[in-house]
């Protein structure tokens, strides 16, 4: 279904969109995105678009996955990363190649089960999936070298900055109608916030299903 040429085109397009990290580009060229979506949509798997994955959720657009991965990839150490919003596990699979361990939280049980099977089939063995509301992070396993939230919170999730290691980065979309990608970086006891670009994510919701 996917030729090396299709994936090479994806990588070239990402480069044209400004993605520069060679490791991230290489990984984006390796991960078979069609494996993360329904077969009926697989002809669109390498388009630069988000797609439905069931349960009213979506797989993120390749550009934004690459962008968030690139921001996460340049932390001082890549030991453990926390992802909030596993969905189909596409971003998880990419983080699994960048970090020693990925902890990822999803609130929809059906997605957790499907994604756990998918990642094991694809040979991703360093991702720990958890069925829970991820808004509070995982204080017991902190600190994390990076925390990515792949659903938009209405306000800046300040509670999570305590779970960053020194030099660590929290990368997240914020807002409801007009969302923006932001990054908070920890330097010792100081935190620096950068406003990045306009984005469009599904909302971060509370409770589990
Ligand atoms: N990372 C995915 C994007 C999935 S969409 C990718 O690679 O494509 C965002 C996901 O966040 C959805 O599956 C949604 O159910 C989940 N989500 C929303 N609020 C959440 C919460 N509070 N805790 C955990 N997961 C949440």
PDB file of C-alpha atoms and ligand atoms in Angstrom:
ATOM      1  CA  UNK A   1       0.000   0.000   0.000  1.00  0.00           C
ATOM      2  CA  UNK A   2       2.877   2.358   0.721  1.00  0.00           C
ATOM      3  CA  UNK A   3       5.936   2.558  -1.434  1.00  0.00           C
ATOM      4  CA  UNK A   4       9.282   3.950  -0.398  1.00  0.00           C
ATOM      5  CA  UNK A   5       8.537   6.735  -2.899  1.00  0.00           C
ATOM      6  CA  UNK A   6       5.325   7.797  -1.165  1.00  0.00           C
ATOM      7  CA  UNK A   7       7.167   8.090   2.134  1.00  0.00           C
ATOM      8  CA  UNK A   8      10.084   9.903   0.535  1.00  0.00           C
ATOM      9  CA  UNK A   9       7.563  12.425  -0.837  1.00  0.00           C
ATOM     10  CA  UNK A  10       6.146  12.912   2.660  1.00  0.00           C
ATOM     11  CA  UNK A  11       9.654  13.641   3.958  1.00  0.00           C
ATOM     12  CA  UNK A  12      10.351  16.133   1.155  1.00  0.00           C
ATOM     13  CA  UNK A  13       7.057  17.902   1.832  1.00  0.00           C
ATOM     14  CA  UNK A  14       7.878  18.147   5.558  1.00  0.00           C
ATOM     15  CA  UNK A  15      11.267  19.618   4.679  1.00  0.00           C
ATOM     16  CA  UNK A  16       9.509  22.198   2.476  1.00  0.00           C
ATOM     17  CA  UNK A  17       7.214  23.038   5.407  1.00  0.00           C
ATOM     18  CA  UNK A  18      10.262  23.859   7.532  1.00  0.00           C
ATOM     19  CA  UNK A  19      10.998  20.649   9.448  1.00  0.00           C
ATOM     20  CA  UNK A  20      14.784  20.532   9.810  1.00  0.00           C
ATOM     21  CA  UNK A  21      15.673  17.835  12.323  1.00  0.00           C
ATOM     22  CA  UNK A  22      17.199  15.019  10.246  1.00  0.00           C
ATOM     23  CA  UNK A  23      16.459  12.331  12.824  1.00  0.00           C
ATOM     24  CA  UNK A  24      12.787  13.322  12.950  1.00  0.00           C
ATOM     25  CA  UNK A  25      12.604  13.409   9.129  1.00  0.00           C
ATOM     26  CA  UNK A  26      14.201   9.972   8.937  1.00  0.00           C
ATOM     27  CA  UNK A  27      11.718   8.545  11.459  1.00  0.00           C
ATOM     28  CA  UNK A  28       8.744  10.158   9.684  1.00  0.00           C
ATOM     29  CA  UNK A  29       9.938   8.393   6.541  1.00  0.00           C
ATOM     30  CA  UNK A  30      10.024   5.032   8.326  1.00  0.00           C
ATOM     31  CA  UNK A  31       6.711   4.929  10.193  1.00  0.00           C
ATOM     32  CA  UNK A  32       3.900   3.455   8.042  1.00  0.00           C
ATOM     33  CA  UNK A  33       1.107   5.994   8.630  1.00  0.00           C
ATOM     34  CA  UNK A  34      -1.410   3.825   6.733  1.00  0.00           C
ATOM     35  CA  UNK A  35      -1.183   1.257   9.548  1.00  0.00           C
ATOM     36  CA  UNK A  36      -2.732   3.778  11.951  1.00  0.00           C
ATOM     37  CA  UNK A  37      -5.953   4.443  10.067  1.00  0.00           C
ATOM     38  CA  UNK A  38      -8.886   2.529   8.679  1.00  0.00           C
ATOM     39  CA  UNK A  39      -8.163   0.667   5.443  1.00  0.00           C
ATOM     40  CA  UNK A  40     -10.942   2.568   3.662  1.00  0.00           C
ATOM     41  CA  UNK A  41      -8.960   5.790   4.155  1.00  0.00           C
ATOM     42  CA  UNK A  42      -5.508   4.398   3.480  1.00  0.00           C
ATOM     43  CA  UNK A  43      -5.267   6.095   0.058  1.00  0.00           C
ATOM     44  CA  UNK A  44      -5.156   9.361   2.027  1.00  0.00           C
ATOM     45  CA  UNK A  45      -2.655   8.119   4.600  1.00  0.00           C
ATOM     46  CA  UNK A  46       0.266  10.206   3.352  1.00  0.00           C
ATOM     47  CA  UNK A  47      -1.707  13.394   2.641  1.00  0.00           C
ATOM     48  CA  UNK A  48      -0.967  16.314   4.917  1.00  0.00           C
ATOM     49  CA  UNK A  49      -4.272  16.135   6.699  1.00  0.00           C
ATOM     50  CA  UNK A  50      -5.817  14.865   9.904  1.00  0.00           C
ATOM     51  CA  UNK A  51      -8.136  11.852   9.431  1.00  0.00           C
ATOM     52  CA  UNK A  52     -10.852  10.182  11.523  1.00  0.00           C
ATOM     53  CA  UNK A  53      -9.799   7.199  13.685  1.00  0.00           C
ATOM     54  CA  UNK A  54     -13.205   6.376  15.204  1.00  0.00           C
ATOM     55  CA  UNK A  55     -14.678   7.427  18.580  1.00  0.00           C
ATOM     56  CA  UNK A  56     -14.978  10.979  17.202  1.00  0.00           C
ATOM     57  CA  UNK A  57     -11.166  11.403  17.289  1.00  0.00           C
ATOM     58  CA  UNK A  58      -8.520  12.068  14.653  1.00  0.00           C
ATOM     59  CA  UNK A  59      -4.960  11.192  13.718  1.00  0.00           C
ATOM     60  CA  UNK A  60      -2.943  14.425  13.631  1.00  0.00           C
ATOM     61  CA  UNK A  61      -1.636  15.907  10.416  1.00  0.00           C
ATOM     62  CA  UNK A  62       1.955  14.708   9.637  1.00  0.00           C
ATOM     63  CA  UNK A  63       3.330  18.262   9.684  1.00  0.00           C
ATOM     64  CA  UNK A  64       2.171  18.931  13.249  1.00  0.00           C
ATOM     65  CA  UNK A  65       3.403  15.520  14.466  1.00  0.00           C
ATOM     66  CA  UNK A  66       6.810  16.295  12.939  1.00  0.00           C
ATOM     67  CA  UNK A  67       6.808  19.808  14.411  1.00  0.00           C
ATOM     68  CA  UNK A  68       6.018  18.631  17.948  1.00  0.00           C
ATOM     69  CA  UNK A  69       8.531  15.773  17.615  1.00  0.00           C
ATOM     70  CA  UNK A  70      11.221  18.181  16.467  1.00  0.00           C
ATOM     71  CA  UNK A  71      10.608  20.427  19.481  1.00  0.00           C
ATOM     72  CA  UNK A  72      10.792  17.388  21.777  1.00  0.00           C
ATOM     73  CA  UNK A  73      13.887  15.912  20.106  1.00  0.00           C
ATOM     74  CA  UNK A  74      16.282  18.653  21.166  1.00  0.00           C
ATOM     75  CA  UNK A  75      15.987  18.305  24.948  1.00  0.00           C
ATOM     76  CA  UNK A  76      19.265  17.586  26.821  1.00  0.00           C
ATOM     77  CA  UNK A  77      18.407  13.920  27.469  1.00  0.00           C
ATOM     78  CA  UNK A  78      15.863  11.672  25.769  1.00  0.00           C
ATOM     79  CA  UNK A  79      15.087   9.238  28.571  1.00  0.00           C
ATOM     80  CA  UNK A  80      11.364   9.453  29.109  1.00  0.00           C
ATOM     81  CA  UNK A  81       8.557  11.343  27.460  1.00  0.00           C
ATOM     82  CA  UNK A  82       4.915  11.693  28.450  1.00  0.00           C
ATOM     83  CA  UNK A  83       2.215  11.958  25.781  1.00  0.00           C
ATOM     84  CA  UNK A  84      -1.307  12.977  26.770  1.00  0.00           C
ATOM     85  CA  UNK A  85      -3.797  11.824  24.103  1.00  0.00           C
ATOM     86  CA  UNK A  86      -2.585   8.538  22.565  1.00  0.00           C
ATOM     87  CA  UNK A  87      -5.328   8.258  19.928  1.00  0.00           C
ATOM     88  CA  UNK A  88      -4.200   5.773  17.270  1.00  0.00           C
ATOM     89  CA  UNK A  89      -0.587   5.882  18.458  1.00  0.00           C
ATOM     90  CA  UNK A  90       1.050   7.559  15.450  1.00  0.00           C
ATOM     91  CA  UNK A  91       2.793  10.250  17.500  1.00  0.00           C
ATOM     92  CA  UNK A  92       3.554   7.572  20.122  1.00  0.00           C
ATOM     93  CA  UNK A  93       5.397   5.420  17.549  1.00  0.00           C
ATOM     94  CA  UNK A  94       7.544   8.383  16.525  1.00  0.00           C
ATOM     95  CA  UNK A  95       8.335   9.321  20.127  1.00  0.00           C
ATOM     96  CA  UNK A  96       9.251   5.674  20.760  1.00  0.00           C
ATOM     97  CA  UNK A  97      12.115   6.040  18.285  1.00  0.00           C
ATOM     98  CA  UNK A  98      13.308   9.283  19.871  1.00  0.00           C
ATOM     99  CA  UNK A  99      13.058   8.402  23.585  1.00  0.00           C
ATOM    100  CA  UNK A 100      14.072   5.397  25.644  1.00  0.00           C
ATOM    101  CA  UNK A 101      10.563   5.109  27.138  1.00  0.00           C
ATOM    102  CA  UNK A 102       7.204   6.650  26.194  1.00  0.00           C
ATOM    103  CA  UNK A 103       4.377   6.910  28.702  1.00  0.00           C
ATOM    104  CA  UNK A 104       1.132   7.716  26.955  1.00  0.00           C
ATOM    105  CA  UNK A 105      -2.363   8.302  28.362  1.00  0.00           C
ATOM    106  CA  UNK A 106      -5.709   7.980  26.558  1.00  0.00           C
ATOM    107  CA  UNK A 107      -9.171   8.528  28.047  1.00  0.00           C
ATOM    108  CA  UNK A 108     -11.102   6.318  25.551  1.00  0.00           C
ATOM    109  CA  UNK A 109     -10.796   2.614  26.426  1.00  0.00           C
ATOM    110  CA  UNK A 110     -11.561   1.377  22.892  1.00  0.00           C
ATOM    111  CA  UNK A 111      -8.684   3.410  21.494  1.00  0.00           C
ATOM    112  CA  UNK A 112      -6.308   2.168  24.197  1.00  0.00           C
ATOM    113  CA  UNK A 113      -7.088  -1.469  23.300  1.00  0.00           C
ATOM    114  CA  UNK A 114      -6.790  -0.960  19.521  1.00  0.00           C
ATOM    115  CA  UNK A 115      -3.618   1.067  19.824  1.00  0.00           C
ATOM    116  CA  UNK A 116      -1.964  -1.358  22.240  1.00  0.00           C
ATOM    117  CA  UNK A 117      -2.508  -4.166  19.672  1.00  0.00           C
ATOM    118  CA  UNK A 118      -1.358  -2.000  16.778  1.00  0.00           C
ATOM    119  CA  UNK A 119       1.873  -0.883  18.465  1.00  0.00           C
ATOM    120  CA  UNK A 120       2.760  -4.405  19.496  1.00  0.00           C
ATOM    121  CA  UNK A 121       2.092  -5.640  15.914  1.00  0.00           C
ATOM    122  CA  UNK A 122       4.393  -2.890  14.624  1.00  0.00           C
ATOM    123  CA  UNK A 123       7.131  -3.895  17.058  1.00  0.00           C
ATOM    124  CA  UNK A 124       6.945  -0.786  19.289  1.00  0.00           C
ATOM    125  CA  UNK A 125       7.880  -2.218  22.680  1.00  0.00           C
ATOM    126  CA  UNK A 126       8.993   0.834  24.666  1.00  0.00           C
ATOM    127  CA  UNK A 127       5.594   2.564  24.927  1.00  0.00           C
ATOM    128  CA  UNK A 128       3.486   2.151  28.076  1.00  0.00           C
ATOM    129  CA  UNK A 129      -0.186   2.852  27.439  1.00  0.00           C
ATOM    130  CA  UNK A 130      -2.517   3.867  30.210  1.00  0.00           C
ATOM    131  CA  UNK A 131      -6.298   4.260  30.194  1.00  0.00           C
ATOM    132  CA  UNK A 132      -6.940   7.400  32.256  1.00  0.00           C
ATOM    133  CA  UNK A 133      -7.700  11.110  32.178  1.00  0.00           C
ATOM    134  CA  UNK A 134      -4.252  12.500  31.458  1.00  0.00           C
ATOM    135  CA  UNK A 135      -4.845  16.100  32.528  1.00  0.00           C
ATOM    136  CA  UNK A 136      -2.884  15.630  35.740  1.00  0.00           C
ATOM    137  CA  UNK A 137       0.042  13.909  34.040  1.00  0.00           C
ATOM    138  CA  UNK A 138       1.857  11.109  35.881  1.00  0.00           C
ATOM    139  CA  UNK A 139       3.349  12.661  39.055  1.00  0.00           C
ATOM    140  CA  UNK A 140       4.581   9.255  40.287  1.00  0.00           C
ATOM    141  CA  UNK A 141       6.789   8.728  37.240  1.00  0.00           C
ATOM    142  CA  UNK A 142       7.998  12.323  36.837  1.00  0.00           C
ATOM    143  CA  UNK A 143      10.249  14.005  35.856  1.00  0.00           C
ATOM    144  CA  UNK A 144       9.873  13.771  32.076  1.00  0.00           C
ATOM    145  CA  UNK A 145      12.348  15.119  29.536  1.00  0.00           C
ATOM    146  CA  UNK A 146       9.387  16.189  27.415  1.00  0.00           C
ATOM    147  CA  UNK A 147       5.611  16.270  27.781  1.00  0.00           C
ATOM    148  CA  UNK A 148       3.423  16.487  24.675  1.00  0.00           C
ATOM    149  CA  UNK A 149      -0.295  17.139  24.857  1.00  0.00           C
ATOM    150  CA  UNK A 150      -2.018  16.175  21.615  1.00  0.00           C
ATOM    151  CA  UNK A 151      -5.449  17.621  22.471  1.00  0.00           C
ATOM    152  CA  UNK A 152      -6.181  21.293  23.138  1.00  0.00           C
ATOM    153  CA  UNK A 153      -6.665  22.506  26.712  1.00  0.00           C
ATOM    154  CA  UNK A 154      -8.714  25.684  27.164  1.00  0.00           C
ATOM    155  CA  UNK A 155      -6.050  27.180  29.452  1.00  0.00           C
ATOM    156  CA  UNK A 156      -2.296  26.673  29.924  1.00  0.00           C
ATOM    157  CA  UNK A 157      -1.839  23.385  31.868  1.00  0.00           C
ATOM    158  CA  UNK A 158       0.510  24.857  34.471  1.00  0.00           C
ATOM    159  CA  UNK A 159       0.164  21.865  36.793  1.00  0.00           C
ATOM    160  CA  UNK A 160       2.303  19.829  34.379  1.00  0.00           C
ATOM    161  CA  UNK A 161       5.398  22.024  34.521  1.00  0.00           C
ATOM    162  CA  UNK A 162       6.289  20.461  37.886  1.00  0.00           C
ATOM    163  CA  UNK A 163       6.710  17.170  36.043  1.00  0.00           C
ATOM    164  CA  UNK A 164       9.461  18.461  33.728  1.00  0.00           C
ATOM    165  CA  UNK A 165      13.122  17.648  34.244  1.00  0.00           C
ATOM    166  CA  UNK A 166      15.683  20.458  34.077  1.00  0.00           C
ATOM    167  CA  UNK A 167      15.918  21.463  30.405  1.00  0.00           C
ATOM    168  CA  UNK A 168      12.638  19.646  29.765  1.00  0.00           C
ATOM    169  CA  UNK A 169       9.909  20.926  27.453  1.00  0.00           C
ATOM    170  CA  UNK A 170       6.124  20.941  27.671  1.00  0.00           C
ATOM    171  CA  UNK A 171       4.632  21.210  24.171  1.00  0.00           C
ATOM    172  CA  UNK A 172       0.899  21.766  23.909  1.00  0.00           C
ATOM    173  CA  UNK A 173      -1.947  23.363  21.990  1.00  0.00           C
ATOM    174  CA  UNK A 174      -4.093  25.818  23.949  1.00  0.00           C
ATOM    175  CA  UNK A 175      -7.411  27.506  23.179  1.00  0.00           C
ATOM    176  CA  UNK A 176     -10.831  26.506  21.919  1.00  0.00           C
ATOM    177  CA  UNK A 177     -11.819  28.248  18.647  1.00  0.00           C
ATOM    178  CA  UNK A 178      -8.448  29.842  18.014  1.00  0.00           C
ATOM    179  CA  UNK A 179      -5.780  27.430  19.126  1.00  0.00           C
ATOM    180  CA  UNK A 180      -2.079  28.045  19.359  1.00  0.00           C
ATOM    181  CA  UNK A 181       0.854  25.666  19.795  1.00  0.00           C
ATOM    182  CA  UNK A 182       3.052  26.673  22.731  1.00  0.00           C
ATOM    183  CA  UNK A 183       6.135  25.447  24.509  1.00  0.00           C
ATOM    184  CA  UNK A 184       7.219  25.913  28.111  1.00  0.00           C
ATOM    185  CA  UNK A 185      10.863  25.125  28.749  1.00  0.00           C
ATOM    186  CA  UNK A 186      12.336  24.573  32.198  1.00  0.00           C
ATOM    187  CA  UNK A 187      15.803  26.020  32.924  1.00  0.00           C
ATOM    188  CA  UNK A 188      16.629  25.308  36.576  1.00  0.00           C
ATOM    189  CA  UNK A 189      13.846  26.975  38.520  1.00  0.00           C
ATOM    190  CA  UNK A 190      12.854  29.285  35.640  1.00  0.00           C
ATOM    191  CA  UNK A 191      10.254  28.585  32.970  1.00  0.00           C
ATOM    192  CA  UNK A 192      10.192  30.184  29.523  1.00  0.00           C
ATOM    193  CA  UNK A 193       7.095  30.175  27.365  1.00  0.00           C
ATOM    194  CA  UNK A 194       7.225  30.408  23.557  1.00  0.00           C
ATOM    195  CA  UNK A 195       4.156  30.955  21.374  1.00  0.00           C
ATOM    196  CA  UNK A 196       4.604  28.985  18.168  1.00  0.00           C
ATOM    197  CA  UNK A 197       1.849  28.747  15.562  1.00  0.00           C
ATOM    198  CA  UNK A 198      -1.858  28.365  14.900  1.00  0.00           C
ATOM    199  CA  UNK A 199      -3.109  24.778  15.201  1.00  0.00           C
ATOM    200  CA  UNK A 200      -6.333  22.790  15.223  1.00  0.00           C
ATOM    201  CA  UNK A 201      -6.633  19.889  17.677  1.00  0.00           C
ATOM    202  CA  UNK A 202      -9.569  17.985  19.189  1.00  0.00           C
ATOM    203  CA  UNK A 203     -10.342  19.231  22.719  1.00  0.00           C
ATOM    204  CA  UNK A 204      -8.745  17.876  25.895  1.00  0.00           C
ATOM    205  CA  UNK A 205     -11.690  16.454  27.849  1.00  0.00           C
ATOM    206  CA  UNK A 206     -12.095  15.250  31.431  1.00  0.00           C
ATOM    207  CA  UNK A 207     -13.033  11.791  32.706  1.00  0.00           C
ATOM    208  CA  UNK A 208     -12.667   8.394  31.034  1.00  0.00           C
ATOM    209  CA  UNK A 209     -14.845   6.479  28.561  1.00  0.00           C
TER     210      UNK A 209
HETATM  211  N1  LIG B   1      -1.476  11.646  19.285  1.00  0.00           N
HETATM  212  C1  LIG B   1      -2.529  11.351  18.317  1.00  0.00           C
HETATM  213  C2  LIG B   1      -3.592  12.420  18.309  1.00  0.00           C
HETATM  214  C3  LIG B   1      -4.844  11.876  18.894  1.00  0.00           C
HETATM  215  S1  LIG B   1      -6.197  12.998  18.981  1.00  0.00           S
HETATM  216  C4  LIG B   1      -1.911  11.145  16.932  1.00  0.00           C
HETATM  217  O1  LIG B   1      -0.758  10.801  16.830  1.00  0.00           O
HETATM  218  O2  LIG B   1      -2.599  11.258  15.934  1.00  0.00           O
HETATM  219  C5  LIG B   1      -6.197  13.371  20.715  1.00  0.00           C
HETATM  220  C6  LIG B   1      -6.542  12.236  21.637  1.00  0.00           C
HETATM  221  O3  LIG B   1      -6.570  12.794  22.949  1.00  0.00           O
HETATM  222  C7  LIG B   1      -7.915  11.592  21.437  1.00  0.00           C
HETATM  223  O4  LIG B   1      -7.766  10.225  21.222  1.00  0.00           O
HETATM  224  C8  LIG B   1      -8.659  11.901  22.738  1.00  0.00           C
HETATM  225  O5  LIG B   1      -9.531  10.865  23.157  1.00  0.00           O
HETATM  226  C9  LIG B   1      -7.506  12.084  23.720  1.00  0.00           C
HETATM  227  N2  LIG B   1      -7.817  12.861  24.918  1.00  0.00           N
HETATM  228  C10 LIG B   1      -8.592  13.965  25.041  1.00  0.00           C
HETATM  229  N3  LIG B   1      -8.622  14.401  26.315  1.00  0.00           N
HETATM  230  C11 LIG B   1      -7.828  13.537  27.031  1.00  0.00           C
HETATM  231  C12 LIG B   1      -7.464  13.432  28.420  1.00  0.00           C
HETATM  232  N4  LIG B   1      -7.900  14.309  29.337  1.00  0.00           N
HETATM  233  N5  LIG B   1      -6.640  12.433  28.784  1.00  0.00           N
HETATM  234  C13 LIG B   1      -6.177  11.534  27.884  1.00  0.00           C
HETATM  235  N6  LIG B   1      -6.510  11.565  26.564  1.00  0.00           N
HETATM  236  C14 LIG B   1      -7.322  12.554  26.144  1.00  0.00           C
END
